């Protein structure tokens, strides 16, 4: 048995405990979370002064294939379609071998683990190789195979491939899911077919929705910068996109899956958020705070989402729009930008909300006895304040 001491333990499923200890057995299972007086006998003891012990964090949305990028593609404030063009160009130039792609994904998993992240919602470019996700160091991976598609002739093949991959990807630490990319790259008909696969296989679906105002224009009028972008890529098929499409219709389609994630949701209206509230037991929203800032989006509808009791999780998105995969930095960014949101709520977003969004709340997101003892050790800036790990430390003076 091994004991971890800290001035604060925040189990999330109960209030913070001062001068506390977490005990883990030799198999790594949590045996005790509480004050020091009643702890069981341990043969190893380790102290973390100036730290809070939290449940391992959950990064509900990223794309690990970009984990080798030293900095985001483009400069802050880049227009979204220009950024997509850079992503497409980057993918074309890289032409990774299977070996190098494996290494890049592994480096993203290792980076995440080093920052106390124990579960990841990963969007994986099709075709997904299960070998890329082996040796995940105990990190729980929800791997959503991404689908893009404008050509109706391909749909049967795409769907058959998705169905067979769902079976191949499943391991003890890998949970397969589906990701129709976005409304401008996946026509409603293809989305409906993907959701049917999800219903049949009881899998989770993750889709980028209402990420930009251009996307809203695309859905409502089939015009604007995203149409121009698709034309430039030679994949614009106007007759594939119904004239009576709407964000609400897309959300309603997605909601048929047993569980779904609305990635970003930066520009959801009150009516759409009301719909998400009506299905909040099975639909979550994922906020990627620093990516939101990178693109210079308008204010995020944080209050509107939280007042509806919608499950809001947090993601880093990829290193193509974010400097790192450190989920704690996202939580600090949220603390800084939304001072009215309680620190407790922000911690829940990075733990139990992410776990619920990914359907793994029975395994991660809280410190509960009987679970794997995966923890995040967060440095406190004020030892009297259990949530002071959320305050961005000032750069050291020279
Ligand atoms: Zn994304």
mmCIF file of C-alpha atoms and ligand atoms in Angstrom:
data_model
loop_
_atom_site.group_PDB
_atom_site.id
_atom_site.type_symbol
_atom_site.label_atom_id
_atom_site.label_comp_id
_atom_site.label_asym_id
_atom_site.label_seq_id
_atom_site.Cartn_x
_atom_site.Cartn_y
_atom_site.Cartn_z
ATOM 1 C CA UNK A 1 0.000 0.000 0.000
ATOM 2 C CA UNK A 2 1.224 3.477 -0.849
ATOM 3 C CA UNK A 3 0.088 6.740 0.747
ATOM 4 C CA UNK A 4 0.114 10.150 -0.926
ATOM 5 C CA UNK A 5 -0.120 13.107 1.481
ATOM 6 C CA UNK A 6 -1.114 16.631 0.480
ATOM 7 C CA UNK A 7 -2.513 19.746 2.175
ATOM 8 C CA UNK A 8 -5.645 19.250 0.068
ATOM 9 C CA UNK A 9 -7.354 16.357 -1.677
ATOM 10 C CA UNK A 10 -10.250 17.204 -3.999
ATOM 11 C CA UNK A 11 -12.116 13.975 -4.773
ATOM 12 C CA UNK A 12 -14.793 15.904 -6.810
ATOM 13 C CA UNK A 13 -17.477 13.470 -5.589
ATOM 14 C CA UNK A 14 -17.195 15.097 -2.149
ATOM 15 C CA UNK A 15 -15.936 18.461 -0.796
ATOM 16 C CA UNK A 16 -12.199 19.176 -0.539
ATOM 17 C CA UNK A 17 -10.464 17.463 2.383
ATOM 18 C CA UNK A 18 -7.691 19.320 4.248
ATOM 19 C CA UNK A 19 -4.484 17.579 5.360
ATOM 20 C CA UNK A 20 -5.594 14.496 3.538
ATOM 21 C CA UNK A 21 -4.211 11.278 2.194
ATOM 22 C CA UNK A 22 -4.931 9.021 -0.751
ATOM 23 C CA UNK A 23 -3.983 5.375 -0.400
ATOM 24 C CA UNK A 24 -3.459 3.074 -3.366
ATOM 25 C CA UNK A 25 -2.817 -0.681 -3.170
ATOM 26 C CA UNK A 26 -0.125 -2.620 -5.008
ATOM 27 C CA UNK A 27 -2.445 -3.100 -8.004
ATOM 28 C CA UNK A 28 -2.943 0.665 -8.209
ATOM 29 C CA UNK A 29 -6.513 0.580 -6.887
ATOM 30 C CA UNK A 30 -7.725 3.418 -4.650
ATOM 31 C CA UNK A 31 -8.244 2.082 -1.142
ATOM 32 C CA UNK A 32 -8.689 5.191 0.963
ATOM 33 C CA UNK A 33 -9.393 8.917 0.473
ATOM 34 C CA UNK A 34 -9.736 10.969 3.642
ATOM 35 C CA UNK A 35 -8.053 12.491 6.649
ATOM 36 C CA UNK A 36 -4.860 11.087 8.043
ATOM 37 C CA UNK A 37 -6.252 9.832 11.344
ATOM 38 C CA UNK A 38 -8.085 6.882 9.904
ATOM 39 C CA UNK A 39 -5.796 5.871 7.098
ATOM 40 C CA UNK A 40 -4.787 2.210 6.753
ATOM 41 C CA UNK A 41 -1.180 1.162 7.391
ATOM 42 C CA UNK A 42 1.048 1.799 4.364
ATOM 43 C CA UNK A 43 4.560 0.652 3.545
ATOM 44 C CA UNK A 44 5.392 3.603 1.287
ATOM 45 C CA UNK A 45 4.565 7.231 2.020
ATOM 46 C CA UNK A 46 5.042 10.194 -0.252
ATOM 47 C CA UNK A 47 4.339 13.836 0.541
ATOM 48 C CA UNK A 48 3.238 16.536 -1.869
ATOM 49 C CA UNK A 49 3.518 19.786 0.077
ATOM 50 C CA UNK A 50 2.001 22.781 -1.760
ATOM 51 C CA UNK A 51 -0.088 20.493 -3.958
ATOM 52 C CA UNK A 52 -3.676 19.427 -4.273
ATOM 53 C CA UNK A 53 -4.430 15.857 -5.291
ATOM 54 C CA UNK A 54 -7.200 15.747 -7.896
ATOM 55 C CA UNK A 55 -8.725 12.963 -9.962
ATOM 56 C CA UNK A 56 -6.841 12.463 -13.214
ATOM 57 C CA UNK A 57 -8.046 15.046 -15.746
ATOM 58 C CA UNK A 58 -10.165 14.287 -18.813
ATOM 59 C CA UNK A 59 -9.319 15.952 -22.114
ATOM 60 C CA UNK A 60 -12.615 15.508 -23.946
ATOM 61 C CA UNK A 61 -11.409 16.696 -27.337
ATOM 62 C CA UNK A 62 -8.140 16.603 -29.191
ATOM 63 C CA UNK A 63 -6.549 15.367 -32.431
ATOM 64 C CA UNK A 64 -3.351 13.551 -31.438
ATOM 65 C CA UNK A 65 -2.051 13.367 -35.012
ATOM 66 C CA UNK A 66 -0.749 16.952 -34.607
ATOM 67 C CA UNK A 67 1.090 16.259 -31.340
ATOM 68 C CA UNK A 68 4.512 16.848 -32.888
ATOM 69 C CA UNK A 69 3.741 20.471 -33.843
ATOM 70 C CA UNK A 70 5.934 22.909 -31.936
ATOM 71 C CA UNK A 71 3.425 25.706 -32.354
ATOM 72 C CA UNK A 72 -0.058 26.184 -33.847
ATOM 73 C CA UNK A 73 -0.502 26.488 -37.611
ATOM 74 C CA UNK A 74 -0.860 30.163 -38.468
ATOM 75 C CA UNK A 75 -0.909 33.128 -36.140
ATOM 76 C CA UNK A 76 -3.511 33.976 -33.506
ATOM 77 C CA UNK A 77 -6.611 35.478 -35.101
ATOM 78 C CA UNK A 78 -6.182 33.507 -38.318
ATOM 79 C CA UNK A 79 -9.379 33.226 -40.317
ATOM 80 C CA UNK A 80 -10.798 29.705 -39.902
ATOM 81 C CA UNK A 81 -10.845 28.609 -43.568
ATOM 82 C CA UNK A 82 -7.256 29.805 -43.969
ATOM 83 C CA UNK A 83 -6.350 27.670 -40.992
ATOM 84 C CA UNK A 84 -8.134 24.627 -42.500
ATOM 85 C CA UNK A 85 -6.113 25.182 -45.683
ATOM 86 C CA UNK A 86 -2.940 25.103 -43.564
ATOM 87 C CA UNK A 87 -4.080 21.864 -41.894
ATOM 88 C CA UNK A 88 -4.756 20.267 -45.280
ATOM 89 C CA UNK A 89 -1.384 21.503 -46.585
ATOM 90 C CA UNK A 90 0.398 20.214 -43.490
ATOM 91 C CA UNK A 91 -1.185 16.765 -43.852
ATOM 92 C CA UNK A 92 -0.251 16.641 -47.536
ATOM 93 C CA UNK A 93 3.381 17.679 -46.883
ATOM 94 C CA UNK A 94 3.938 15.323 -43.987
ATOM 95 C CA UNK A 95 2.830 12.023 -45.555
ATOM 96 C CA UNK A 96 3.653 10.195 -42.352
ATOM 97 C CA UNK A 97 4.676 6.596 -42.429
ATOM 98 C CA UNK A 98 2.732 4.290 -40.164
ATOM 99 C CA UNK A 99 5.694 4.239 -37.803
ATOM 100 C CA UNK A 100 5.974 8.029 -37.514
ATOM 101 C CA UNK A 101 2.224 8.476 -37.046
ATOM 102 C CA UNK A 102 2.384 5.947 -34.233
ATOM 103 C CA UNK A 103 5.212 7.911 -32.612
ATOM 104 C CA UNK A 104 3.371 11.224 -32.936
ATOM 105 C CA UNK A 105 0.208 9.825 -31.340
ATOM 106 C CA UNK A 106 2.255 8.200 -28.587
ATOM 107 C CA UNK A 107 4.042 11.484 -27.867
ATOM 108 C CA UNK A 108 0.641 13.181 -27.493
ATOM 109 C CA UNK A 109 -0.491 10.490 -25.055
ATOM 110 C CA UNK A 110 2.746 10.814 -23.076
ATOM 111 C CA UNK A 111 2.471 14.601 -22.990
ATOM 112 C CA UNK A 112 -1.112 14.286 -21.716
ATOM 113 C CA UNK A 113 -0.150 11.795 -18.996
ATOM 114 C CA UNK A 114 2.700 14.061 -17.868
ATOM 115 C CA UNK A 115 0.108 16.782 -17.170
ATOM 116 C CA UNK A 116 -2.204 14.521 -15.157
ATOM 117 C CA UNK A 117 -4.598 13.705 -18.009
ATOM 118 C CA UNK A 118 -5.859 10.121 -17.728
ATOM 119 C CA UNK A 119 -8.534 10.011 -20.426
ATOM 120 C CA UNK A 120 -8.671 11.507 -23.908
ATOM 121 C CA UNK A 121 -11.409 12.044 -26.470
ATOM 122 C CA UNK A 122 -9.333 11.611 -29.625
ATOM 123 C CA UNK A 123 -10.516 12.353 -33.152
ATOM 124 C CA UNK A 124 -8.643 9.999 -35.454
ATOM 125 C CA UNK A 125 -8.249 10.444 -39.178
ATOM 126 C CA UNK A 126 -9.664 7.546 -41.151
ATOM 127 C CA UNK A 127 -8.501 4.817 -41.637
ATOM 128 C CA UNK A 128 -7.733 4.313 -37.966
ATOM 129 C CA UNK A 129 -4.958 1.890 -37.031
ATOM 130 C CA UNK A 130 -5.512 0.228 -33.680
ATOM 131 C CA UNK A 131 -1.721 -0.246 -33.364
ATOM 132 C CA UNK A 132 -1.332 3.565 -33.096
ATOM 133 C CA UNK A 133 -3.132 3.435 -29.749
ATOM 134 C CA UNK A 134 -1.340 0.485 -28.179
ATOM 135 C CA UNK A 135 1.002 1.087 -25.219
ATOM 136 C CA UNK A 136 -1.103 3.963 -23.968
ATOM 137 C CA UNK A 137 0.469 4.006 -20.502
ATOM 138 C CA UNK A 138 -2.844 3.433 -18.766
ATOM 139 C CA UNK A 139 -4.485 6.408 -20.478
ATOM 140 C CA UNK A 140 -8.104 5.675 -21.362
ATOM 141 C CA UNK A 141 -8.732 6.559 -24.988
ATOM 142 C CA UNK A 142 -12.052 7.248 -26.662
ATOM 143 C CA UNK A 143 -11.042 7.072 -30.304
ATOM 144 C CA UNK A 144 -13.580 8.676 -32.625
ATOM 145 C CA UNK A 145 -12.980 7.711 -36.240
ATOM 146 C CA UNK A 146 -13.476 10.814 -38.325
ATOM 147 C CA UNK A 147 -15.599 10.795 -41.469
ATOM 148 C CA UNK A 148 -15.605 13.409 -44.196
ATOM 149 C CA UNK A 149 -17.590 12.932 -47.304
ATOM 150 C CA UNK A 150 -19.086 14.711 -50.200
ATOM 151 C CA UNK A 151 -19.381 11.879 -52.658
ATOM 152 C CA UNK A 152 -22.552 9.878 -52.244
ATOM 153 C CA UNK A 153 -21.034 6.999 -54.195
ATOM 154 C CA UNK A 154 -18.648 6.406 -51.257
ATOM 155 C CA UNK A 155 -21.227 6.210 -48.491
ATOM 156 C CA UNK A 156 -21.790 2.443 -48.491
ATOM 157 C CA UNK A 157 -18.043 1.757 -48.358
ATOM 158 C CA UNK A 158 -17.482 4.371 -45.647
ATOM 159 C CA UNK A 159 -20.256 3.010 -43.472
ATOM 160 C CA UNK A 160 -19.113 -0.611 -43.854
ATOM 161 C CA UNK A 161 -15.553 0.407 -42.925
ATOM 162 C CA UNK A 162 -16.731 2.327 -39.868
ATOM 163 C CA UNK A 163 -18.745 -0.650 -38.658
ATOM 164 C CA UNK A 164 -15.856 -3.075 -38.977
ATOM 165 C CA UNK A 165 -13.373 -0.647 -37.344
ATOM 166 C CA UNK A 166 -15.667 -0.287 -34.336
ATOM 167 C CA UNK A 167 -14.989 -3.940 -33.602
ATOM 168 C CA UNK A 168 -11.229 -3.850 -34.307
ATOM 169 C CA UNK A 169 -10.467 -0.821 -32.155
ATOM 170 C CA UNK A 170 -11.992 -2.049 -28.931
ATOM 171 C CA UNK A 171 -9.479 -2.940 -26.167
ATOM 172 C CA UNK A 172 -9.435 -2.621 -22.373
ATOM 173 C CA UNK A 173 -8.237 0.982 -22.661
ATOM 174 C CA UNK A 174 -9.574 1.987 -26.072
ATOM 175 C CA UNK A 175 -13.226 2.763 -26.656
ATOM 176 C CA UNK A 176 -14.171 3.275 -30.297
ATOM 177 C CA UNK A 177 -16.541 6.049 -31.332
ATOM 178 C CA UNK A 178 -17.594 7.908 -34.470
ATOM 179 C CA UNK A 179 -16.924 11.458 -35.575
ATOM 180 C CA UNK A 180 -18.776 12.942 -38.514
ATOM 181 C CA UNK A 181 -16.381 15.876 -38.915
ATOM 182 C CA UNK A 182 -18.571 18.991 -39.270
ATOM 183 C CA UNK A 183 -21.744 20.193 -40.997
ATOM 184 C CA UNK A 184 -19.791 21.614 -43.961
ATOM 185 C CA UNK A 185 -17.904 18.383 -44.601
ATOM 186 C CA UNK A 186 -20.597 15.809 -43.783
ATOM 187 C CA UNK A 187 -23.959 16.215 -45.545
ATOM 188 C CA UNK A 188 -27.028 15.477 -43.427
ATOM 189 C CA UNK A 189 -27.716 12.210 -45.229
ATOM 190 C CA UNK A 190 -24.265 10.848 -44.350
ATOM 191 C CA UNK A 191 -24.656 12.117 -40.792
ATOM 192 C CA UNK A 192 -27.930 10.221 -40.488
ATOM 193 C CA UNK A 193 -26.269 7.027 -41.645
ATOM 194 C CA UNK A 194 -23.350 7.448 -39.218
ATOM 195 C CA UNK A 195 -25.757 8.060 -36.333
ATOM 196 C CA UNK A 196 -27.630 4.878 -37.285
ATOM 197 C CA UNK A 197 -24.345 2.959 -36.986
ATOM 198 C CA UNK A 198 -23.814 4.565 -33.579
ATOM 199 C CA UNK A 199 -27.326 3.612 -32.458
ATOM 200 C CA UNK A 200 -26.869 0.033 -33.599
ATOM 201 C CA UNK A 201 -23.466 -0.332 -31.937
ATOM 202 C CA UNK A 202 -24.223 1.810 -28.866
ATOM 203 C CA UNK A 203 -21.253 4.060 -29.511
ATOM 204 C CA UNK A 204 -20.640 7.722 -28.844
ATOM 205 C CA UNK A 205 -20.615 10.343 -31.620
ATOM 206 C CA UNK A 206 -18.542 13.549 -31.588
ATOM 207 C CA UNK A 207 -19.067 16.340 -34.121
ATOM 208 C CA UNK A 208 -17.687 19.867 -34.526
ATOM 209 C CA UNK A 209 -20.829 22.039 -34.532
ATOM 210 C CA UNK A 210 -21.394 25.819 -34.532
ATOM 211 C CA UNK A 211 -17.671 26.399 -34.437
ATOM 212 C CA UNK A 212 -17.763 29.523 -36.621
ATOM 213 C CA UNK A 213 -20.256 32.055 -37.930
ATOM 214 C CA UNK A 214 -19.208 30.984 -41.429
ATOM 215 C CA UNK A 215 -20.489 27.505 -40.611
ATOM 216 C CA UNK A 216 -23.870 28.940 -39.611
ATOM 217 C CA UNK A 217 -24.012 30.803 -42.916
ATOM 218 C CA UNK A 218 -23.081 27.614 -44.752
ATOM 219 C CA UNK A 219 -25.881 25.645 -43.107
ATOM 220 C CA UNK A 220 -28.506 28.353 -43.511
ATOM 221 C CA UNK A 221 -27.680 29.592 -47.006
ATOM 222 C CA UNK A 222 -25.018 27.317 -48.484
ATOM 223 C CA UNK A 223 -22.874 30.324 -49.171
ATOM 224 C CA UNK A 224 -19.860 32.121 -47.760
ATOM 225 C CA UNK A 225 -16.248 31.341 -47.083
ATOM 226 C CA UNK A 226 -16.744 27.625 -46.423
ATOM 227 C CA UNK A 227 -18.338 27.172 -49.842
ATOM 228 C CA UNK A 228 -15.402 29.017 -51.389
ATOM 229 C CA UNK A 229 -13.027 26.756 -49.473
ATOM 230 C CA UNK A 230 -14.780 23.571 -50.627
ATOM 231 C CA UNK A 231 -14.741 24.903 -54.207
ATOM 232 C CA UNK A 232 -11.000 25.459 -53.945
ATOM 233 C CA UNK A 233 -10.525 21.893 -52.684
ATOM 234 C CA UNK A 234 -12.693 20.687 -55.606
ATOM 235 C CA UNK A 235 -15.201 18.989 -53.298
ATOM 236 C CA UNK A 236 -18.177 21.386 -53.361
ATOM 237 C CA UNK A 237 -21.355 19.419 -54.191
ATOM 238 C CA UNK A 238 -24.208 21.885 -53.627
ATOM 239 C CA UNK A 239 -26.937 19.328 -54.324
ATOM 240 C CA UNK A 240 -25.650 17.193 -51.426
ATOM 241 C CA UNK A 241 -26.639 19.800 -48.863
ATOM 242 C CA UNK A 242 -30.400 20.218 -48.314
ATOM 243 C CA UNK A 243 -31.792 23.730 -48.587
ATOM 244 C CA UNK A 244 -33.827 23.304 -45.405
ATOM 245 C CA UNK A 245 -30.852 22.300 -43.282
ATOM 246 C CA UNK A 246 -30.411 23.866 -39.849
ATOM 247 C CA UNK A 247 -28.167 23.574 -36.821
ATOM 248 C CA UNK A 248 -31.202 22.396 -34.862
ATOM 249 C CA UNK A 249 -31.842 19.609 -37.353
ATOM 250 C CA UNK A 250 -28.213 18.510 -37.075
ATOM 251 C CA UNK A 251 -28.416 18.513 -33.269
ATOM 252 C CA UNK A 252 -31.632 16.497 -33.376
ATOM 253 C CA UNK A 253 -30.029 13.936 -35.664
ATOM 254 C CA UNK A 254 -27.000 13.661 -33.385
ATOM 255 C CA UNK A 255 -29.229 13.286 -30.331
ATOM 256 C CA UNK A 256 -30.498 9.941 -31.597
ATOM 257 C CA UNK A 257 -27.143 8.413 -30.617
ATOM 258 C CA UNK A 258 -26.994 7.043 -27.097
ATOM 259 C CA UNK A 259 -24.321 9.635 -26.334
ATOM 260 C CA UNK A 260 -23.006 12.584 -28.294
ATOM 261 C CA UNK A 261 -20.545 15.428 -28.005
ATOM 262 C CA UNK A 262 -21.047 18.826 -29.582
ATOM 263 C CA UNK A 263 -17.482 19.997 -30.082
ATOM 264 C CA UNK A 264 -17.078 23.767 -29.554
ATOM 265 C CA UNK A 265 -20.689 24.991 -29.882
ATOM 266 C CA UNK A 266 -19.213 28.506 -29.969
ATOM 267 C CA UNK A 267 -22.212 30.010 -31.749
ATOM 268 C CA UNK A 268 -25.230 28.016 -30.551
ATOM 269 C CA UNK A 269 -28.407 30.068 -30.175
ATOM 270 C CA UNK A 270 -30.751 30.026 -27.176
ATOM 271 C CA UNK A 271 -33.179 27.792 -29.070
ATOM 272 C CA UNK A 272 -30.415 25.310 -29.879
ATOM 273 C CA UNK A 273 -29.120 25.359 -26.311
ATOM 274 C CA UNK A 274 -32.676 24.724 -25.103
ATOM 275 C CA UNK A 275 -32.711 21.641 -27.289
ATOM 276 C CA UNK A 276 -29.349 20.476 -25.901
ATOM 277 C CA UNK A 277 -30.802 20.968 -22.414
ATOM 278 C CA UNK A 278 -33.743 18.728 -23.334
ATOM 279 C CA UNK A 279 -31.320 15.879 -24.143
ATOM 280 C CA UNK A 280 -28.582 16.761 -21.673
ATOM 281 C CA UNK A 281 -28.493 13.255 -20.221
ATOM 282 C CA UNK A 282 -26.988 12.075 -23.483
ATOM 283 C CA UNK A 283 -25.551 15.181 -25.171
ATOM 284 C CA UNK A 284 -22.600 17.235 -23.907
ATOM 285 C CA UNK A 285 -20.750 20.282 -25.186
ATOM 286 C CA UNK A 286 -16.945 20.511 -25.224
ATOM 287 C CA UNK A 287 -15.271 23.897 -24.805
ATOM 288 C CA UNK A 288 -11.694 24.316 -26.026
ATOM 289 C CA UNK A 289 -10.825 27.584 -24.309
ATOM 290 C CA UNK A 290 -7.396 28.367 -25.723
ATOM 291 C CA UNK A 291 -8.361 27.322 -29.247
ATOM 292 C CA UNK A 292 -11.387 29.611 -28.899
ATOM 293 C CA UNK A 293 -8.984 32.416 -27.991
ATOM 294 C CA UNK A 294 -6.548 31.496 -30.792
ATOM 295 C CA UNK A 295 -9.222 32.083 -33.437
ATOM 296 C CA UNK A 296 -10.430 35.249 -31.707
ATOM 297 C CA UNK A 297 -14.052 34.064 -31.571
ATOM 298 C CA UNK A 298 -16.799 36.194 -30.080
ATOM 299 C CA UNK A 299 -17.667 35.592 -26.419
ATOM 300 C CA UNK A 300 -18.358 31.964 -25.551
ATOM 301 C CA UNK A 301 -21.943 31.307 -24.314
ATOM 302 C CA UNK A 302 -20.627 29.999 -20.980
ATOM 303 C CA UNK A 303 -23.408 31.393 -18.772
ATOM 304 C CA UNK A 304 -26.115 30.264 -21.217
ATOM 305 C CA UNK A 305 -24.742 26.717 -21.202
ATOM 306 C CA UNK A 306 -24.213 26.458 -17.450
ATOM 307 C CA UNK A 307 -27.553 27.990 -16.453
ATOM 308 C CA UNK A 308 -29.244 25.246 -18.472
ATOM 309 C CA UNK A 309 -27.378 22.557 -16.544
ATOM 310 C CA UNK A 310 -25.805 21.245 -19.757
ATOM 311 C CA UNK A 311 -22.808 18.961 -19.230
ATOM 312 C CA UNK A 312 -19.882 21.154 -20.322
ATOM 313 C CA UNK A 313 -16.579 19.331 -20.738
ATOM 314 C CA UNK A 314 -13.195 20.764 -21.728
ATOM 315 C CA UNK A 315 -10.743 19.884 -24.471
ATOM 316 C CA UNK A 316 -7.405 21.183 -25.658
ATOM 317 C CA UNK A 317 -8.206 20.613 -29.330
ATOM 318 C CA UNK A 318 -4.965 19.853 -31.159
ATOM 319 C CA UNK A 319 -1.529 21.407 -31.212
ATOM 320 C CA UNK A 320 -2.531 22.831 -34.603
ATOM 321 C CA UNK A 321 -4.504 25.514 -32.720
ATOM 322 C CA UNK A 322 -3.108 25.260 -29.179
ATOM 323 C CA UNK A 323 0.458 25.349 -27.826
ATOM 324 C CA UNK A 324 0.179 22.151 -25.759
ATOM 325 C CA UNK A 325 -2.081 19.325 -24.571
ATOM 326 C CA UNK A 326 -2.067 20.421 -20.930
ATOM 327 C CA UNK A 327 -5.708 20.381 -19.849
ATOM 328 C CA UNK A 328 -4.883 22.258 -16.642
ATOM 329 C CA UNK A 329 -3.878 25.223 -18.800
ATOM 330 C CA UNK A 330 -7.391 25.142 -20.327
ATOM 331 C CA UNK A 331 -8.936 25.165 -16.856
ATOM 332 C CA UNK A 332 -6.720 28.117 -15.859
ATOM 333 C CA UNK A 333 -7.759 29.958 -19.012
ATOM 334 C CA UNK A 334 -11.424 29.389 -18.134
ATOM 335 C CA UNK A 335 -10.785 30.637 -14.571
ATOM 336 C CA UNK A 336 -9.171 33.780 -15.952
ATOM 337 C CA UNK A 337 -11.807 34.514 -18.608
ATOM 338 C CA UNK A 338 -14.898 33.551 -16.619
ATOM 339 C CA UNK A 339 -14.335 34.812 -13.060
ATOM 340 C CA UNK A 340 -18.037 34.310 -12.284
ATOM 341 C CA UNK A 341 -17.804 30.557 -12.809
ATOM 342 C CA UNK A 342 -16.872 28.855 -9.545
ATOM 343 C CA UNK A 343 -13.545 27.070 -9.285
ATOM 344 C CA UNK A 344 -15.432 23.961 -8.208
ATOM 345 C CA UNK A 345 -17.444 23.993 -11.449
ATOM 346 C CA UNK A 346 -14.275 24.446 -13.501
ATOM 347 C CA UNK A 347 -12.656 21.446 -11.814
ATOM 348 C CA UNK A 348 -15.798 19.405 -12.530
ATOM 349 C CA UNK A 349 -15.588 20.406 -16.214
ATOM 350 C CA UNK A 350 -12.049 19.019 -16.398
ATOM 351 C CA UNK A 351 -12.900 15.792 -14.571
ATOM 352 C CA UNK A 352 -16.388 14.352 -14.086
ATOM 353 C CA UNK A 353 -18.024 16.357 -16.894
ATOM 354 C CA UNK A 354 -15.420 15.104 -19.372
ATOM 355 C CA UNK A 355 -15.842 11.565 -18.071
ATOM 356 C CA UNK A 356 -19.637 11.767 -18.427
ATOM 357 C CA UNK A 357 -19.338 13.230 -21.923
ATOM 358 C CA UNK A 358 -17.202 10.272 -22.988
ATOM 359 C CA UNK A 359 -19.325 7.704 -21.130
ATOM 360 C CA UNK A 360 -16.511 6.678 -18.770
ATOM 361 C CA UNK A 361 -17.718 8.242 -15.515
ATOM 362 C CA UNK A 362 -17.736 4.790 -13.926
ATOM 363 C CA UNK A 363 -13.943 4.629 -14.381
ATOM 364 C CA UNK A 364 -12.482 8.149 -14.129
ATOM 365 C CA UNK A 365 -13.421 11.707 -13.112
ATOM 366 C CA UNK A 366 -13.572 11.263 -9.314
ATOM 367 C CA UNK A 367 -11.391 9.837 -6.561
ATOM 368 C CA UNK A 368 -13.486 6.928 -5.317
ATOM 369 C CA UNK A 369 -12.354 3.772 -3.560
ATOM 370 C CA UNK A 370 -12.311 0.724 -5.779
ATOM 371 C CA UNK A 371 -11.236 2.639 -8.900
ATOM 372 C CA UNK A 372 -7.836 2.862 -10.528
ATOM 373 C CA UNK A 373 -5.879 5.413 -8.503
ATOM 374 C CA UNK A 374 -5.096 7.798 -11.326
ATOM 375 C CA UNK A 375 -4.414 11.237 -9.912
ATOM 376 C CA UNK A 376 -3.380 14.709 -10.933
ATOM 377 C CA UNK A 377 -0.969 16.537 -8.618
ATOM 378 C CA UNK A 378 -1.648 20.252 -8.985
ATOM 379 C CA UNK A 379 0.586 22.928 -7.483
ATOM 380 C CA UNK A 380 -1.211 25.365 -5.174
ATOM 381 C CA UNK A 381 -0.357 29.061 -5.269
ATOM 382 C CA UNK A 382 -2.024 29.518 -1.857
ATOM 383 C CA UNK A 383 -1.865 26.546 0.526
ATOM 384 C CA UNK A 384 -5.029 27.757 2.285
ATOM 385 C CA UNK A 385 -7.089 27.746 -0.907
ATOM 386 C CA UNK A 386 -7.753 24.235 -2.280
ATOM 387 C CA UNK A 387 -8.597 25.673 -5.724
ATOM 388 C CA UNK A 388 -5.574 27.965 -6.027
ATOM 389 C CA UNK A 389 -4.051 25.549 -8.571
ATOM 390 C CA UNK A 390 -6.367 27.265 -11.067
ATOM 391 C CA UNK A 391 -4.614 30.581 -10.756
ATOM 392 C CA UNK A 392 -2.057 31.100 -13.449
ATOM 393 C CA UNK A 393 1.342 31.473 -11.840
ATOM 394 C CA UNK A 394 3.122 34.654 -12.803
ATOM 395 C CA UNK A 395 6.300 34.311 -14.853
ATOM 396 C CA UNK A 396 9.346 34.172 -12.558
ATOM 397 C CA UNK A 397 11.153 37.477 -12.202
ATOM 398 C CA UNK A 398 14.744 37.324 -13.258
HETATM 399 ZN ZN1 LIG B 1 -11.357 19.512 -33.176
#
